[in-house]
mmCIF file of C-alpha atoms in Angstrom:
data_model
loop_
_atom_site.group_PDB
_atom_site.id
_atom_site.type_symbol
_atom_site.label_atom_id
_atom_site.label_comp_id
_atom_site.label_asym_id
_atom_site.label_seq_id
_atom_site.Cartn_x
_atom_site.Cartn_y
_atom_site.Cartn_z
ATOM 1 C CA MET A 1 0.487 -0.346 -0.733
ATOM 2 C CA ALA A 2 1.362 3.822 -1.139
ATOM 3 C CA TYR A 3 2.239 6.214 2.304
ATOM 4 C CA PHE A 4 -0.138 8.249 0.448
ATOM 5 C CA GLU A 5 -3.337 6.449 0.903
ATOM 6 C CA ASN A 6 -2.780 6.138 5.631
ATOM 7 C CA ILE A 7 -2.057 9.664 5.221
ATOM 8 C CA SER A 8 -4.935 11.120 7.697
ATOM 9 C CA LEU A 9 -6.885 13.920 6.092
ATOM 10 C CA GLU A 10 -8.356 16.480 8.589
ATOM 11 C CA LYS A 11 -10.090 20.136 9.173
ATOM 12 C CA GLY A 12 -6.960 20.782 11.313
ATOM 13 C CA MET A 13 -4.698 21.418 8.392
ATOM 14 C CA TYR A 14 -6.551 24.481 6.140
ATOM 15 C CA HIS A 15 -5.347 26.355 9.821
ATOM 16 C CA VAL A 16 -1.550 26.394 9.426
ATOM 17 C CA PRO A 17 -0.304 29.906 9.204
ATOM 18 C CA GLY A 18 1.183 30.182 7.236
ATOM 19 C CA LYS A 19 0.487 27.026 4.629
ATOM 20 C CA SER A 20 -1.607 25.854 2.201
ATOM 21 C CA PHE A 21 -3.498 22.543 2.963
ATOM 22 C CA THR A 22 -1.475 21.463 0.042
ATOM 23 C CA GLN A 23 1.882 22.393 1.112
ATOM 24 C CA VAL A 24 0.555 21.221 4.751
ATOM 25 C CA LEU A 25 -0.022 16.796 2.113
ATOM 26 C CA GLU A 26 3.047 17.939 0.706
ATOM 27 C CA GLU A 27 5.010 17.733 3.820
ATOM 28 C CA LEU A 28 3.656 14.436 4.785
ATOM 29 C CA ASP A 29 3.870 13.010 1.816
ATOM 30 C CA HIS A 30 7.006 14.878 -0.274
ATOM 31 C CA SER A 31 5.415 14.242 -4.674
ATOM 32 C CA GLU A 32 10.243 13.601 -5.006
ATOM 33 C CA ASN A 33 9.337 10.877 -4.147
ATOM 34 C CA TYR A 34 7.126 9.218 -6.827
ATOM 35 C CA ARG A 35 9.311 9.639 -9.687
ATOM 36 C CA GLY A 36 9.841 7.031 -12.187
ATOM 37 C CA THR A 37 6.083 6.108 -10.933
ATOM 38 C CA PRO A 38 2.912 6.433 -12.965
ATOM 39 C CA LEU A 39 1.726 8.558 -9.710
ATOM 40 C CA GLU A 40 4.538 11.556 -11.207
ATOM 41 C CA GLY A 41 3.670 14.374 -12.800
ATOM 42 C CA LEU A 42 0.417 14.567 -9.633
ATOM 43 C CA ASP A 43 0.617 16.976 -5.920
ATOM 44 C CA ALA A 44 -0.214 15.851 -3.358
ATOM 45 C CA TYR A 45 -3.726 16.963 -3.603
ATOM 46 C CA GLN A 46 -4.079 15.795 -6.409
ATOM 47 C CA ARG A 47 -2.809 11.722 -5.234
ATOM 48 C CA GLN A 48 -5.711 11.645 -2.699
ATOM 49 C CA LEU A 49 -8.123 12.975 -5.087
ATOM 50 C CA LYS A 50 -7.207 8.414 -6.494
ATOM 51 C CA ARG A 51 -6.825 7.202 -3.426
ATOM 52 C CA PHE A 52 -10.789 7.991 -3.050
ATOM 53 C CA ASP A 53 -11.396 7.405 -6.886
ATOM 54 C CA ILE A 54 -12.206 11.480 -6.511
ATOM 55 C CA LYS A 55 -12.247 12.519 -10.479
ATOM 56 C CA VAL A 56 -13.425 15.960 -10.481
ATOM 57 C CA GLY A 57 -13.738 16.310 -14.967
ATOM 58 C CA GLY A 58 -14.360 14.611 -18.089
ATOM 59 C CA PRO A 59 -15.917 12.034 -19.465
ATOM 60 C CA GLU A 60 -15.740 10.478 -15.745
ATOM 61 C CA SER A 61 -16.716 12.915 -13.634
ATOM 62 C CA GLY A 62 -17.651 12.237 -10.181
ATOM 63 C CA SER A 63 -20.325 13.925 -8.125
ATOM 64 C CA VAL A 64 -20.636 16.116 -5.103
ATOM 65 C CA GLU A 65 -21.143 13.228 -3.088
ATOM 66 C CA SER A 66 -18.430 11.174 -4.487
ATOM 67 C CA PHE A 67 -16.518 13.640 -1.851
ATOM 68 C CA PHE A 68 -18.156 11.979 1.195
ATOM 69 C CA GLN A 69 -17.536 8.861 0.898
ATOM 70 C CA CYS A 70 -16.247 9.749 4.914
ATOM 71 C CA GLY A 71 -14.559 12.081 6.842
ATOM 72 C CA SER A 72 -11.331 12.175 5.229
ATOM 73 C CA SER A 73 -12.316 12.569 1.884
ATOM 74 C CA ALA A 74 -14.812 15.088 2.785
ATOM 75 C CA ALA A 75 -11.171 16.880 3.909
ATOM 76 C CA LEU A 76 -10.698 17.350 0.022
ATOM 77 C CA PHE A 77 -13.711 19.240 -0.402
ATOM 78 C CA PRO A 78 -12.477 22.598 0.067
ATOM 79 C CA GLU A 79 -9.022 22.458 -1.268
ATOM 80 C CA TYR A 80 -11.215 21.147 -4.974
ATOM 81 C CA VAL A 81 -13.393 25.110 -4.416
ATOM 82 C CA ALA A 82 -10.667 26.558 -3.907
ATOM 83 C CA ARG A 83 -8.596 24.935 -6.430
ATOM 84 C CA ALA A 84 -11.782 26.116 -9.395
ATOM 85 C CA VAL A 85 -12.227 29.260 -8.354
ATOM 86 C CA LYS A 86 -7.887 29.977 -8.819
ATOM 87 C CA LEU A 87 -8.816 28.649 -12.366
ATOM 88 C CA GLY A 88 -11.206 30.539 -13.090
ATOM 89 C CA MET A 89 -9.464 33.964 -11.899
ATOM 90 C CA GLU A 90 -6.562 32.600 -13.747
ATOM 91 C CA GLU A 91 -7.934 32.194 -17.170
ATOM 92 C CA ALA A 92 -9.831 35.900 -16.502
ATOM 93 C CA ASN A 93 -6.694 37.372 -15.532
ATOM 94 C CA LYS A 94 -6.122 40.868 -16.656
ATOM 95 C CA VAL A 95 -3.764 42.303 -13.134
ATOM 96 C CA GLU A 96 -1.240 40.550 -13.581
ATOM 97 C CA ASP A 97 -0.520 42.472 -16.979
ATOM 98 C CA LEU A 98 -1.011 45.724 -14.692
ATOM 99 C CA VAL A 99 1.492 44.636 -12.037
ATOM 100 C CA ALA A 100 5.088 44.901 -11.823
ATOM 101 C CA THR A 101 4.935 42.710 -8.625
ATOM 102 C CA VAL A 102 2.857 40.339 -5.867
ATOM 103 C CA THR A 103 2.873 40.615 -2.953
ATOM 104 C CA LYS A 104 1.913 37.903 -0.361
ATOM 105 C CA ILE A 105 1.682 38.198 3.329
ATOM 106 C CA ASP A 106 -0.322 36.114 6.451
ATOM 107 C CA ALA A 107 -1.881 39.993 7.070
ATOM 108 C CA LEU A 108 -4.690 42.147 6.957
ATOM 109 C CA ASP A 109 -2.660 45.224 7.251
ATOM 110 C CA TYR A 110 0.323 46.729 4.634
ATOM 111 C CA ARG A 111 2.717 49.244 4.480
ATOM 112 C CA PRO A 112 4.758 49.053 1.497
ATOM 113 C CA ILE A 113 7.705 51.669 0.339
ATOM 114 C CA SER A 114 7.439 54.132 -2.662
ATOM 115 C CA ALA A 115 11.000 55.341 -4.698
ATOM 116 C CA SER A 116 11.405 58.414 -6.318
ATOM 117 C CA ALA A 117 14.514 58.459 -9.616
ATOM 118 C CA SER A 118 15.162 62.237 -10.023
ATOM 119 C CA GLY A 119 18.577 63.976 -11.811
ATOM 120 C CA GLU A 120 19.740 67.652 -10.543
ATOM 121 C CA ASP A 121 17.018 69.579 -12.717
ATOM 122 C CA GLY A 122 14.058 67.340 -10.469
ATOM 123 C CA SER A 123 12.622 65.133 -13.088
ATOM 124 C CA ALA A 124 12.775 61.216 -14.015
ATOM 125 C CA ASN A 125 15.570 61.300 -16.165
ATOM 126 C CA ALA A 126 18.372 60.149 -13.672
ATOM 127 C CA GLY A 127 21.456 59.423 -14.908
ATOM 128 C CA LEU A 128 20.631 60.280 -18.948
ATOM 129 C CA GLU A 129 23.581 63.109 -18.195
ATOM 130 C CA PRO A 130 27.383 62.724 -17.812
ATOM 131 C CA VAL A 131 27.683 63.251 -13.665
ATOM 132 C CA GLU A 132 31.719 65.670 -13.295
ATOM 133 C CA GLU A 133 33.896 64.918 -10.879
ATOM 134 C CA GLY A 134 33.388 65.304 -7.535
ATOM 135 C CA ALA A 135 29.277 65.979 -8.157
ATOM 136 C CA GLU A 136 26.662 63.922 -6.767
ATOM 137 C CA LEU A 137 25.309 61.164 -8.336
ATOM 138 C CA PRO A 138 21.874 60.989 -9.269
ATOM 139 C CA SER A 139 19.706 59.166 -6.748
ATOM 140 C CA THR A 140 16.323 56.772 -6.260
ATOM 141 C CA VAL A 141 14.966 57.633 -3.085
ATOM 142 C CA LEU A 142 13.039 54.487 -1.326
ATOM 143 C CA ARG A 143 10.330 55.643 0.702
ATOM 144 C CA THR A 144 7.772 53.752 3.370
ATOM 145 C CA ASN A 145 4.558 55.022 2.825
ATOM 146 C CA LYS A 146 2.452 57.345 5.425
ATOM 147 C CA SER A 147 -0.748 55.251 4.810
ATOM 148 C CA LEU A 148 -1.094 51.776 4.788
ATOM 149 C CA VAL A 149 -2.342 49.463 1.993
ATOM 150 C CA ASN A 150 -6.287 49.198 1.993
ATOM 151 C CA LEU A 151 -6.857 46.033 1.094
ATOM 152 C CA LYS A 152 -9.633 44.576 0.019
ATOM 153 C CA LYS A 153 -12.482 41.466 0.612
ATOM 154 C CA ARG A 154 -13.666 40.768 -2.933
ATOM 155 C CA GLY A 155 -15.499 36.989 -3.354
ATOM 156 C CA ARG A 156 -18.838 35.780 -3.570
ATOM 157 C CA MET A 157 -21.496 33.298 -1.447
ATOM 158 C CA LEU A 158 -21.862 29.652 -2.827
ATOM 159 C CA VAL A 159 -25.836 29.607 -1.411
ATOM 160 C CA SER A 160 -27.276 25.839 -1.978
ATOM 161 C CA SER A 161 -27.854 23.198 -0.076
ATOM 162 C CA TYR A 162 -26.078 19.987 -0.165
ATOM 163 C CA GLU A 163 -29.177 18.026 -0.852
ATOM 164 C CA ALA A 164 -29.368 20.149 -4.743
ATOM 165 C CA LEU A 165 -25.502 19.228 -5.419
ATOM 166 C CA ARG A 166 -24.779 16.101 -3.533
ATOM 167 C CA PHE A 167 -26.226 14.389 -7.389
ATOM 168 C CA GLN A 168 -24.099 17.437 -9.220
ATOM 169 C CA LYS A 169 -21.640 16.634 -11.674
ATOM 170 C CA LEU A 170 -17.702 17.918 -9.932
ATOM 171 C CA ASP A 171 -17.581 19.327 -13.883
ATOM 172 C CA LEU A 172 -20.321 21.176 -14.093
ATOM 173 C CA LEU A 173 -20.135 22.084 -10.215
ATOM 174 C CA THR A 174 -16.365 23.406 -11.542
ATOM 175 C CA VAL A 175 -18.106 25.884 -14.224
ATOM 176 C CA THR A 176 -19.644 27.463 -11.176
ATOM 177 C CA LEU A 177 -17.118 27.516 -8.767
ATOM 178 C CA ARG A 178 -14.534 29.091 -12.026
ATOM 179 C CA GLN A 179 -17.250 32.023 -12.792
ATOM 180 C CA ILE A 180 -16.634 33.000 -8.874
ATOM 181 C CA GLY A 181 -12.986 33.184 -10.242
ATOM 182 C CA ALA A 182 -13.792 34.742 -12.893
ATOM 183 C CA TYR A 183 -15.745 37.909 -11.627
ATOM 184 C CA ILE A 184 -13.401 37.772 -8.444
ATOM 185 C CA ALA A 185 -10.310 39.164 -11.434
ATOM 186 C CA GLY A 186 -13.253 41.500 -12.412
ATOM 187 C CA VAL A 187 -13.594 42.687 -9.566
ATOM 188 C CA GLN A 188 -10.035 43.375 -8.487
ATOM 189 C CA ILE A 189 -8.819 44.764 -11.805
ATOM 190 C CA LYS A 190 -11.478 47.576 -11.474
ATOM 191 C CA ASP A 191 -8.836 48.161 -7.084
ATOM 192 C CA ALA A 192 -6.118 47.843 -9.441
ATOM 193 C CA VAL A 193 -7.310 50.763 -11.764
ATOM 194 C CA ASP A 194 -9.110 53.111 -9.235
ATOM 195 C CA VAL A 195 -5.849 53.354 -7.318
ATOM 196 C CA LEU A 196 -3.858 54.917 -10.595
ATOM 197 C CA LEU A 197 -6.913 56.622 -11.047
ATOM 198 C CA ASN A 198 -7.115 58.215 -7.560
ATOM 199 C CA GLY A 199 -4.340 57.549 -5.698
ATOM 200 C CA ASP A 200 -3.184 54.807 -2.567
ATOM 201 C CA GLY A 201 -3.498 56.615 0.011
ATOM 202 C CA SER A 202 0.336 58.621 -0.468
ATOM 203 C CA LYS A 203 0.131 58.851 -3.723
ATOM 204 C CA PRO A 204 -2.044 60.729 -5.452
ATOM 205 C CA GLY A 205 -3.771 59.299 -9.238
ATOM 206 C CA VAL A 206 -2.159 59.085 -11.951
ATOM 207 C CA THR A 207 -1.449 62.542 -14.215
ATOM 208 C CA PHE A 208 -4.180 63.377 -16.936
ATOM 209 C CA ILE A 209 -3.467 64.763 -20.510
ATOM 210 C CA GLU A 210 -6.052 67.037 -22.448
ATOM 211 C CA GLY A 211 -6.762 65.268 -25.851
ATOM 212 C CA GLY A 212 -10.640 65.216 -26.807
ATOM 213 C CA ASN A 213 -11.005 61.623 -29.442
ATOM 214 C CA PRO A 214 -7.739 59.705 -28.415
ATOM 215 C CA ASP A 215 -6.078 59.903 -32.101
ATOM 216 C CA TYR A 216 -1.726 58.900 -33.117
ATOM 217 C CA ALA A 217 -1.242 62.344 -32.140
ATOM 218 C CA GLY A 218 -2.748 62.144 -28.248
ATOM 219 C CA PHE A 219 -0.654 58.454 -28.109
ATOM 220 C CA THR A 220 2.599 60.000 -29.135
ATOM 221 C CA ALA A 221 2.125 63.061 -26.544
ATOM 222 C CA LEU A 222 1.354 60.000 -23.398
ATOM 223 C CA TRP A 223 4.369 58.187 -24.540
ATOM 224 C CA ALA A 224 6.534 61.555 -24.604
ATOM 225 C CA LYS A 225 4.808 62.356 -21.233
ATOM 226 C CA LEU A 226 6.114 58.585 -19.689
ATOM 227 C CA ALA A 227 9.406 58.444 -20.460
ATOM 228 C CA PRO A 228 11.695 57.380 -19.731
ATOM 229 C CA TYR A 229 9.107 54.341 -18.371
ATOM 230 C CA GLN A 230 8.333 52.517 -21.324
ATOM 231 C CA LEU A 231 4.463 53.150 -22.034
ATOM 232 C CA ASN A 232 3.967 48.790 -22.637
ATOM 233 C CA THR A 233 0.050 48.290 -21.516
ATOM 234 C CA VAL A 234 -3.269 50.759 -22.268
ATOM 235 C CA ALA A 235 -5.665 50.628 -20.128
ATOM 236 C CA ALA A 236 -9.432 51.935 -21.217
ATOM 237 C CA GLY A 237 -13.248 50.642 -20.782
ATOM 238 C CA THR A 238 -15.207 49.526 -23.564
ATOM 239 C CA ALA A 239 -15.984 52.950 -25.081
ATOM 240 C CA ALA A 240 -13.124 54.314 -24.784
ATOM 241 C CA ILE A 241 -11.507 51.269 -26.377
ATOM 242 C CA GLN A 242 -13.962 51.497 -29.195
ATOM 243 C CA LYS A 243 -12.419 54.770 -30.154
ATOM 244 C CA LEU A 244 -8.920 53.299 -29.758
ATOM 245 C CA LEU A 245 -9.448 50.937 -32.149
ATOM 246 C CA ASN A 246 -11.240 52.737 -35.005
ATOM 247 C CA ILE A 247 -8.083 55.714 -34.897
ATOM 248 C CA PRO A 248 -6.558 55.116 -38.788
ATOM 249 C CA GLU A 249 -2.864 54.878 -37.775
ATOM 250 C CA PHE A 250 -4.190 50.793 -35.421
ATOM 251 C CA LYS A 251 -6.276 50.222 -39.022
ATOM 252 C CA ASP A 252 -3.372 48.513 -40.515
ATOM 253 C CA ALA A 253 -4.500 45.046 -42.207
ATOM 254 C CA GLN A 254 -1.790 43.327 -39.536
ATOM 255 C CA ALA A 255 -3.337 43.992 -36.942
ATOM 256 C CA GLY A 256 -7.153 43.651 -38.136
ATOM 257 C CA MET A 257 -6.053 39.770 -39.124
ATOM 258 C CA ASN A 258 -4.778 39.377 -35.107
ATOM 259 C CA PHE A 259 -7.619 40.568 -33.931
ATOM 260 C CA GLN A 260 -10.415 38.778 -36.403
ATOM 261 C CA GLY A 261 -8.320 35.733 -36.099
ATOM 262 C CA THR A 262 -7.044 35.501 -32.280
ATOM 263 C CA GLY A 263 -9.671 38.100 -30.665
ATOM 264 C CA ARG A 264 -6.389 39.894 -29.441
ATOM 265 C CA LEU A 265 -7.357 44.019 -29.794
ATOM 266 C CA CYS A 266 -4.595 45.411 -31.996
ATOM 267 C CA THR A 267 -1.977 47.148 -29.199
ATOM 268 C CA PRO A 268 -0.999 51.024 -29.720
ATOM 269 C CA LEU A 269 2.329 51.871 -29.728
ATOM 270 C CA GLY A 270 3.171 48.029 -29.349
ATOM 271 C CA ALA A 271 1.221 48.241 -25.312
ATOM 272 C CA LYS A 272 -1.083 45.690 -23.909
ATOM 273 C CA LEU A 273 -4.458 46.808 -24.849
ATOM 274 C CA ILE A 274 -6.287 46.451 -21.439
ATOM 275 C CA HIS A 275 -10.204 45.621 -21.834
ATOM 276 C CA VAL A 276 -11.372 47.411 -18.117
ATOM 277 C CA PRO A 277 -15.343 46.937 -17.919
ATOM 278 C CA GLY A 278 -17.048 49.826 -16.001
ATOM 279 C CA MET A 279 -13.987 52.472 -16.113
ATOM 280 C CA ALA A 280 -15.446 55.488 -16.816
ATOM 281 C CA GLU A 281 -15.908 56.599 -20.766
ATOM 282 C CA ASP A 282 -14.034 59.313 -21.272
ATOM 283 C CA LYS A 283 -10.560 58.269 -19.401
ATOM 284 C CA ILE A 284 -7.160 55.894 -20.762
ATOM 285 C CA LEU A 285 -4.517 54.919 -19.007
ATOM 286 C CA VAL A 286 -1.278 54.207 -19.606
ATOM 287 C CA LEU A 287 2.140 52.516 -17.789
ATOM 288 C CA ASP A 288 5.548 50.996 -17.763
ATOM 289 C CA LYS A 289 3.372 47.865 -16.133
ATOM 290 C CA ASN A 290 7.013 46.932 -14.904
ATOM 291 C CA CYS A 291 7.108 50.398 -12.329
ATOM 292 C CA ALA A 292 3.401 51.475 -11.667
ATOM 293 C CA LEU A 293 1.166 48.960 -9.727
ATOM 294 C CA GLU A 294 2.403 46.724 -7.039
ATOM 295 C CA MET A 295 -0.110 43.545 -5.364
ATOM 296 C CA ILE A 296 -0.805 42.390 -1.867
ATOM 297 C CA GLN A 297 -2.664 38.922 -1.344
ATOM 298 C CA SER A 298 -3.264 38.420 2.432
ATOM 299 C CA GLY A 299 -3.124 34.878 1.613
ATOM 300 C CA GLU A 300 -4.527 32.556 -1.118
ATOM 301 C CA VAL A 301 -8.363 31.399 -1.878
ATOM 302 C CA ARG A 302 -10.009 32.035 1.789
ATOM 303 C CA THR A 303 -12.844 29.275 1.917
ATOM 304 C CA ASP A 304 -15.552 28.006 4.802
ATOM 305 C CA VAL A 305 -13.611 25.316 5.114
ATOM 306 C CA ASP A 306 -15.440 23.800 7.929
ATOM 307 C CA ARG A 307 -19.007 24.481 6.308
ATOM 308 C CA LEU A 308 -17.740 23.465 3.330
ATOM 309 C CA ILE A 309 -16.090 20.233 4.554
ATOM 310 C CA ASP A 310 -20.059 19.514 7.455
ATOM 311 C CA ARG A 311 -21.785 19.687 4.187
ATOM 312 C CA GLN A 312 -23.228 23.018 5.201
ATOM 313 C CA LEU A 313 -23.296 24.796 2.305
ATOM 314 C CA GLU A 314 -25.851 27.054 2.600
ATOM 315 C CA ARG A 315 -23.813 29.867 2.737
ATOM 316 C CA ALA A 316 -20.922 29.394 2.224
ATOM 317 C CA ALA A 317 -18.368 32.374 1.214
ATOM 318 C CA ILE A 318 -15.560 32.255 -1.033
ATOM 319 C CA SER A 319 -13.389 35.509 -0.925
ATOM 320 C CA VAL A 320 -9.579 36.327 -1.827
ATOM 321 C CA ILE A 321 -8.377 39.777 0.102
ATOM 322 C CA CYS A 322 -5.686 41.763 -1.434
ATOM 323 C CA GLY A 323 -4.985 45.722 -2.049
ATOM 324 C CA PHE A 324 -2.754 48.034 -4.467
ATOM 325 C CA ALA A 325 -0.091 50.346 -3.836
ATOM 326 C CA ARG A 326 1.883 52.898 -6.784
ATOM 327 C CA ILE A 327 4.858 52.270 -7.203
ATOM 328 C CA PHE A 328 7.254 55.304 -9.644
ATOM 329 C CA GLU A 329 5.047 57.402 -8.895
ATOM 330 C CA ASP A 330 5.674 59.596 -13.484
ATOM 331 C CA ALA A 331 5.412 55.442 -14.493
ATOM 332 C CA ALA A 332 1.469 55.781 -15.599
ATOM 333 C CA VAL A 333 -0.213 58.200 -17.495
ATOM 334 C CA GLY A 334 -3.832 59.124 -18.365
ATOM 335 C CA LEU A 335 -5.074 61.412 -21.141
ATOM 336 C CA ASP A 336 -8.825 62.933 -20.711
ATOM 337 C CA CYS A 337 -10.812 62.656 -23.402
ATOM 338 C CA SER A 338 -13.332 64.481 -22.541
ATOM 339 C CA ALA A 339 -11.619 67.763 -22.516
ATOM 340 C CA GLY A 340 -12.325 69.533 -26.164
ATOM 341 C CA ALA A 341 -14.656 66.676 -26.916
#
């Protein structure tokens, strides 16, 4: 009998500080021990699914009831829910196209640092001129922000009953859970854009250039305003995206074929275009995603572990806690399309 079949699973494995359920399992059942075996490539959680013959997808997908054969198999259900939600977040994730780094913490408070680079003239064009002998080098200043990052809980309440779900196929439930993940990812992108537009409490929102309807000249002005940072990301709402797609310089044949063939939007000045539904229709953000924004995440996907294991699904919460902070203030600027429209 394989060792993973002898592991005792229980609720407490979800409450080990700083560790996920799978990390706790891995410490008890190392994946490296399965190299060269038919179980190679599975993590500790997936081996437990195999142990109880639980199939979460495919033509032979099991039912929700397959998780509740016994107390040990029931302990796997919250991890299944969390993974399905996380998969939906990853599939719909646009936040990674806006943030330079993700900081994971085990707390609800976080005080970030901000950075500024300047030369003798106070501009961000530090280091472009040679330094004379004995002269002071341009500096990059790191400071602790005066205010804490506002971490927000985003999620959904799973409202059902075990009786209603017990015979439902797991692959069908996975579709619903992935949509919950997609919803959370969509709200997070709005939170990120809100910090760029309005500031994070320590740094103000981006500076806007007045422009009226967006055109090629407006984008070259944004490119110049952003220098020396790179203009590699553009974020805009639905109405603004429609205007961008109609700029003549962005409607060349190759861009059109790419959009029609792959669904990827054309990219102004080579930047990645991010559609943010609900964003103000008269605002367009451009930024250097490698310098502009930090994402702070408190833990992973959170579920009501006890309720899920005990089959009390009437109101089971699924949530993620995260926040955003600006890094280099000049690494993002905006175009105000309402001015002169």
